[in-house]
PDB file of C-alpha atoms in Angstrom:
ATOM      1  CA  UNK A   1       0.000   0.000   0.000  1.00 93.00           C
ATOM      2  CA  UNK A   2       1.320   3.478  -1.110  1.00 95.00           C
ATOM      3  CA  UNK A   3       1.902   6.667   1.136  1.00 95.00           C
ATOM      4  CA  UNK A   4      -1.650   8.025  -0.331  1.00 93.00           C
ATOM      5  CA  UNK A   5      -3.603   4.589   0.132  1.00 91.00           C
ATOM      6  CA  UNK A   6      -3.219   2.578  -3.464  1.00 92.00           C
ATOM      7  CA  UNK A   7      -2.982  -0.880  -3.050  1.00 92.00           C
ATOM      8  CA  UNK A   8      -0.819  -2.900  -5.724  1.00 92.00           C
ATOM      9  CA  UNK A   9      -0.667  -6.743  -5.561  1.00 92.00           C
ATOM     10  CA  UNK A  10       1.322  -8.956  -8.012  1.00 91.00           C
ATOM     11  CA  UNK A  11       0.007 -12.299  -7.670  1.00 90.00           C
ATOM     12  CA  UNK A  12       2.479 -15.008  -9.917  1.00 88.00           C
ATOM     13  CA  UNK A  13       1.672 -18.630 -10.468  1.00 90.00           C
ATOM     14  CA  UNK A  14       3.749 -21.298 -11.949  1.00 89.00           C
ATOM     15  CA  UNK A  15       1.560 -21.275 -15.542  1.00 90.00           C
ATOM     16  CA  UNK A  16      -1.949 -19.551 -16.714  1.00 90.00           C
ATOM     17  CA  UNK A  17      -3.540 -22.876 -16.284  1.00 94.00           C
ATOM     18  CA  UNK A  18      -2.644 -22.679 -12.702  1.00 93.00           C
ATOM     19  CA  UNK A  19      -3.714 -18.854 -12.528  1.00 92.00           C
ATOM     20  CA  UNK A  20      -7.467 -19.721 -14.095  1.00 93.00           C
ATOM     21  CA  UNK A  21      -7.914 -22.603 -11.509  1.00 94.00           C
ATOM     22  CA  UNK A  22      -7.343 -20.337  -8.965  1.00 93.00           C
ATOM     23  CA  UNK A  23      -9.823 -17.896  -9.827  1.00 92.00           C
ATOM     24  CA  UNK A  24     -12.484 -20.446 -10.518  1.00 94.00           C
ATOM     25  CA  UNK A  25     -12.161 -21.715  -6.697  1.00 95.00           C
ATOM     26  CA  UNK A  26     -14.864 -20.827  -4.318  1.00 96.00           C
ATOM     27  CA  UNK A  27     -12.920 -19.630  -1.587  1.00 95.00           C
ATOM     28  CA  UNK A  28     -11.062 -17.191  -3.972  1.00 94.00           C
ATOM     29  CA  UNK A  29     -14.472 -15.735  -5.156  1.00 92.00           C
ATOM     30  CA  UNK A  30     -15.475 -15.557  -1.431  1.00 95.00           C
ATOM     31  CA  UNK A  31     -12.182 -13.838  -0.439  1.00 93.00           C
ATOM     32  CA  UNK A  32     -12.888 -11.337  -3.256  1.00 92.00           C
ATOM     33  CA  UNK A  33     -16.175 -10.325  -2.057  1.00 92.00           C
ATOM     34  CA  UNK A  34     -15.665  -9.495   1.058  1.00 94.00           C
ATOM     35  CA  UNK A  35     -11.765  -7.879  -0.049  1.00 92.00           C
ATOM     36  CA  UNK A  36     -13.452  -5.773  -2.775  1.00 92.00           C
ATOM     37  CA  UNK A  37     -15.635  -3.832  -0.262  1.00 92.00           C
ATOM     38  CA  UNK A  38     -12.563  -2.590   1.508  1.00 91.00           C
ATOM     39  CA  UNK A  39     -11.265   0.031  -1.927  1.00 91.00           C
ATOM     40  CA  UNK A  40     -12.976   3.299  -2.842  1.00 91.00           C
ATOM     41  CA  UNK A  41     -13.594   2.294  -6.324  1.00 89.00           C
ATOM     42  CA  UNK A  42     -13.252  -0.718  -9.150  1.00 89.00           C
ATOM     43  CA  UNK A  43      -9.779  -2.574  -8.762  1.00 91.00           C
ATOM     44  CA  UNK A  44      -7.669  -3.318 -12.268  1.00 90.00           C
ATOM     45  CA  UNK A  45      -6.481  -6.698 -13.202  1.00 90.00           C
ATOM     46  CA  UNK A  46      -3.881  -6.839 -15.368  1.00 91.00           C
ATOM     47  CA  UNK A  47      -3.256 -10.754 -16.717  1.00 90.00           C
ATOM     48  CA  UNK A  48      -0.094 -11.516 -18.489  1.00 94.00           C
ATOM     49  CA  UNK A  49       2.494 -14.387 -19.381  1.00 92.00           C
ATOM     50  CA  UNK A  50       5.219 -12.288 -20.089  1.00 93.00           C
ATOM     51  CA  UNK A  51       7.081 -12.316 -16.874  1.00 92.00           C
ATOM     52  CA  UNK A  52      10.955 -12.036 -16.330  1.00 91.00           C
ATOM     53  CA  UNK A  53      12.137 -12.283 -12.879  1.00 90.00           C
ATOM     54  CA  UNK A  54      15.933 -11.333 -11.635  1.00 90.00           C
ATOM     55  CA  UNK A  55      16.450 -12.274  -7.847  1.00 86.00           C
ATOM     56  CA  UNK A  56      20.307 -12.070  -7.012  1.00 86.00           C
ATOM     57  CA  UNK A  57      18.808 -12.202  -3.055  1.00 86.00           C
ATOM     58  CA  UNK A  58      15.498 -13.186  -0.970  1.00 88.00           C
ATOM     59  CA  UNK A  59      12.775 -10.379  -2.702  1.00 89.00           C
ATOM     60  CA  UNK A  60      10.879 -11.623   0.772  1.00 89.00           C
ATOM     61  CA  UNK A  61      13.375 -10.182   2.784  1.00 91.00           C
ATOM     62  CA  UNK A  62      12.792  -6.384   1.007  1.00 95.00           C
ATOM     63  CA  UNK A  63      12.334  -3.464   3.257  1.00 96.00           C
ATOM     64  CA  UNK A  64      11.232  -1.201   0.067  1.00 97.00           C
ATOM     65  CA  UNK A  65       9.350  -1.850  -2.853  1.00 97.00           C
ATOM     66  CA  UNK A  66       9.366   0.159  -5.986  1.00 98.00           C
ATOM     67  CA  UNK A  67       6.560  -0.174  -8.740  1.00 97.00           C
ATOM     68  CA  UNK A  68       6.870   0.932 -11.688  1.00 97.00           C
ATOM     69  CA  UNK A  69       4.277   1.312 -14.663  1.00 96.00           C
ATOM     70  CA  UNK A  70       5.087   2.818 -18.351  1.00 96.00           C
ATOM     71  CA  UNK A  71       4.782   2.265 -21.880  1.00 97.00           C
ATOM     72  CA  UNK A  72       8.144   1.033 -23.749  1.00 95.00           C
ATOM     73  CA  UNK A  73       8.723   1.582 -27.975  1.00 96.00           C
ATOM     74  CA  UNK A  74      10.320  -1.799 -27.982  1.00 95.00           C
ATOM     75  CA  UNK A  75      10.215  -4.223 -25.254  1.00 93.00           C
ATOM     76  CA  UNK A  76      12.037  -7.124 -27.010  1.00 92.00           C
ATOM     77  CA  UNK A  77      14.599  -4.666 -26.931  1.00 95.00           C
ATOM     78  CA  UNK A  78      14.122  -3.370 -23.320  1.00 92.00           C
ATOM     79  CA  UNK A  79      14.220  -7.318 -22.596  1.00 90.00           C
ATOM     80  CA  UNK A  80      18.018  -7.374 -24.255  1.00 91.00           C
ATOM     81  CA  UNK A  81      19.001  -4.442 -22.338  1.00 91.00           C
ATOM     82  CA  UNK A  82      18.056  -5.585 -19.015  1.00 88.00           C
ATOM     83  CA  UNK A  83      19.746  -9.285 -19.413  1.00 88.00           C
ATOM     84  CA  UNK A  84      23.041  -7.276 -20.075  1.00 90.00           C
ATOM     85  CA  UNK A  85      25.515  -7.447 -17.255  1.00 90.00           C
ATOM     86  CA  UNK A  86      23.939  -8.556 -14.662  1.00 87.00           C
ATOM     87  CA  UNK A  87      26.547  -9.059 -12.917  1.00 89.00           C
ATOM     88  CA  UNK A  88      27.634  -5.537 -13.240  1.00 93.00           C
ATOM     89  CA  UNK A  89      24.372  -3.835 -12.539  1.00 92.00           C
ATOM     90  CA  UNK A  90      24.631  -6.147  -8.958  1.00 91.00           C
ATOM     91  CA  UNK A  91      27.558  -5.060  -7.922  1.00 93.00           C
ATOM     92  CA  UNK A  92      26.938  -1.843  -8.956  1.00 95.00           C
ATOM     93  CA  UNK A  93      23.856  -1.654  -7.007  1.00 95.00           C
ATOM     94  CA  UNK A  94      23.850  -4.253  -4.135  1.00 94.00           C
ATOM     95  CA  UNK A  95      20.643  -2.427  -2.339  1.00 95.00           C
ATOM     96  CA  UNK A  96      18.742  -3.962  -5.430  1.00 96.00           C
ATOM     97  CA  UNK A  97      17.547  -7.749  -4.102  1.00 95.00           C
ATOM     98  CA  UNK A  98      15.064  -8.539  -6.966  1.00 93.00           C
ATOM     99  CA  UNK A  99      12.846  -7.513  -9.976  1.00 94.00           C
ATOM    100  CA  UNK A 100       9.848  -8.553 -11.228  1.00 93.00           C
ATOM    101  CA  UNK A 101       9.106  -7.321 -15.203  1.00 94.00           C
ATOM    102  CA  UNK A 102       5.674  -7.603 -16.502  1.00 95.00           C
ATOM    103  CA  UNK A 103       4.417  -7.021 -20.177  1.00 95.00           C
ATOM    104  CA  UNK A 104       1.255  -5.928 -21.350  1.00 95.00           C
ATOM    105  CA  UNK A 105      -0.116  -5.355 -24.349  1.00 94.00           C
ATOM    106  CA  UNK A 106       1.188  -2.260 -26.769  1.00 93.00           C
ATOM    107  CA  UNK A 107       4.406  -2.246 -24.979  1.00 94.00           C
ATOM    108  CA  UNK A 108       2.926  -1.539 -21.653  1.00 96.00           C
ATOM    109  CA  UNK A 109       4.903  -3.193 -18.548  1.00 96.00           C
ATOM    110  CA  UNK A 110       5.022  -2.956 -14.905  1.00 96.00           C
ATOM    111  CA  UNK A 111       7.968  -3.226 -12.929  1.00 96.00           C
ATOM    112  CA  UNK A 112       8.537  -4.187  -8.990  1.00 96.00           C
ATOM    113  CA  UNK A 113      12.105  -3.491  -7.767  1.00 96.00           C
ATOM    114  CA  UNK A 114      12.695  -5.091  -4.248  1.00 96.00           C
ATOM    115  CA  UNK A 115      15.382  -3.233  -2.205  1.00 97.00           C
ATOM    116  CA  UNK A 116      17.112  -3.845   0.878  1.00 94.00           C
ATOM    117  CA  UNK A 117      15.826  -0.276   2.487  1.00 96.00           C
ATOM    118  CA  UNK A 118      14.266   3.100   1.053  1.00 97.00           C
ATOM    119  CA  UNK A 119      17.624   4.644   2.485  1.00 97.00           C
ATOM    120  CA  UNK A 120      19.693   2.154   0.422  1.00 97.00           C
ATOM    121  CA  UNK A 121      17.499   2.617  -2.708  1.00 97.00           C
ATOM    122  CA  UNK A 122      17.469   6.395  -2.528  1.00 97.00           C
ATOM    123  CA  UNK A 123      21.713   6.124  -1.830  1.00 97.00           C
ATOM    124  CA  UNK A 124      22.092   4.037  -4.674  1.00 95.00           C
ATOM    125  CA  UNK A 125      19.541   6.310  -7.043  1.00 94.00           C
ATOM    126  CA  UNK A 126      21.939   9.511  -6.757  1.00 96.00           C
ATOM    127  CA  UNK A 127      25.399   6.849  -7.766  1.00 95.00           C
ATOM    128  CA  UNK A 128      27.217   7.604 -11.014  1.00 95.00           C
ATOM    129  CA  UNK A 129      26.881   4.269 -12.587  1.00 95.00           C
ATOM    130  CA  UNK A 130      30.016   3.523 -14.711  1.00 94.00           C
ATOM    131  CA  UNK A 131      29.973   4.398 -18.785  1.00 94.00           C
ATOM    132  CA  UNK A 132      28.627   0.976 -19.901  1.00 92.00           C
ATOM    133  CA  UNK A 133      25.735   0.705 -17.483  1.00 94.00           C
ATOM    134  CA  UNK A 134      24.716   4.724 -18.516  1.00 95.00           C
ATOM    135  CA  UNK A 135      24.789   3.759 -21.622  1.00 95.00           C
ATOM    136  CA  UNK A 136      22.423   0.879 -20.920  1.00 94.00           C
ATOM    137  CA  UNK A 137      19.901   3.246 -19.015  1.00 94.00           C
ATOM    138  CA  UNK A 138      20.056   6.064 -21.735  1.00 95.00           C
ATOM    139  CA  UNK A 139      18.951   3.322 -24.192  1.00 95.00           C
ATOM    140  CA  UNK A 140      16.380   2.320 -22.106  1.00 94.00           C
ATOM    141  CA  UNK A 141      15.173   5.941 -21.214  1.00 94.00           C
ATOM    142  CA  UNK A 142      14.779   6.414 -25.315  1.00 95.00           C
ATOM    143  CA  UNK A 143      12.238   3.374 -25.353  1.00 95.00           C
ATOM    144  CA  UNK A 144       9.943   5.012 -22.797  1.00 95.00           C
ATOM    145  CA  UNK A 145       6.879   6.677 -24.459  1.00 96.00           C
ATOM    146  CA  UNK A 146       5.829   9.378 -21.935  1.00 94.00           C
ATOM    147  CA  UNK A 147       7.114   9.071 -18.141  1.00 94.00           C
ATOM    148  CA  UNK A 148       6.568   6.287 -15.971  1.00 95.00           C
ATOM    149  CA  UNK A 149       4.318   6.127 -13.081  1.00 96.00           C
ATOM    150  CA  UNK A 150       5.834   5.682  -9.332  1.00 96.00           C
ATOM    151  CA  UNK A 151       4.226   3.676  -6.413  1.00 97.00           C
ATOM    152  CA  UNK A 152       6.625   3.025  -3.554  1.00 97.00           C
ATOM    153  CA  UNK A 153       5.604   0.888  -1.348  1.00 97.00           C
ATOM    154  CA  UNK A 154       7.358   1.284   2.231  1.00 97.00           C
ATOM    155  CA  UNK A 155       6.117  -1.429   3.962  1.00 94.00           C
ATOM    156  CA  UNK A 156       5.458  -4.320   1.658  1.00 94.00           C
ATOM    157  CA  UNK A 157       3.610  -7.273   2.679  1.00 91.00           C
ATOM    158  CA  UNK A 158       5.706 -10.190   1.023  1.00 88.00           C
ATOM    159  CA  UNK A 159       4.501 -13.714   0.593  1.00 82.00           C
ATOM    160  CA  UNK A 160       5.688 -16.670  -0.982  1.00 78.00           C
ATOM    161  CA  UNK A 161       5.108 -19.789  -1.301  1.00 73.00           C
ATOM    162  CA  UNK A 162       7.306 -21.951   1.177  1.00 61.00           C
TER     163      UNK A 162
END
């Protein structure tokens, strides 16, 4: 839940087989009845298969979350550009724990970046990353169409399966 009250939930299961025989269960219907009474207006559901996950720790240990939601040019390409260096892009940012990417239709994505703290994240948003990685983020900047929503999430509710 954001500062201002919006509530964001990513909810992933293992195919979306598995996702439509959870929604057909009983007690899933049930729990929505009764959750759907608690928001001011009509919730958004966003399904998708397109999914790429990067954990280099335990997302379920994150003390931030950022969201992120946009509209990308390319997003085979945006794909490419965040496989690259890896490696680099952890040591450059350690506070970084985990990502979960999300494509929509026409290019549209959402984005959850798990950190280890806000004060971590917010350090490691005002480092100089070295030329390579720039270059990487001014490529991705170009693919944006208009700016990307925000949602940060200071104390997330994380659960997984265990």
């Amino acid at each position: 839940v954001t500062d201002d009250g919006r509530f964001i939930a990513l909810a992933r299961f293992e195919s979306a087989q598995a996702a439509q025989r959870n929604s057909e269960r009983p007690e899933q219907d049930q729990w929505w009845a009764e959750t759907s009474k608690l928001f001011d207006g009509e919730a958004t559901f966003r399904d998708s298969t397109d999914v790429t996950v990067d954990a280099v720790g335990d997302p379920d240990r994150a003390g931030f979350v950022q969201v992120m939601q946009g509209r990308g040019s390319d997003p085979e390409r945006a794909r490419e550009l965040m496989a690259q260096d890896s490696d680099k892009w952890a040591d450059f940012r350690p506070d970084v724990i985990g990502s979960v990417a999300v494509g929509h239709d026409g290019g549209a994505y959402t984005m959850a970046m798990y950190f280890t703290s806000e004060a971590e994240a917010r350090e490691g948003e005002r480092k100089e990353p070295p030329p390579e990685l720039a270059a990487q983020m001014e490529e991705m900047n170009k693919l944006s169409i208009g700016e990307p929503e925000f949602f940060d999430i200071r104390r997330p509710w994380l659960l997984s399966p265990g």
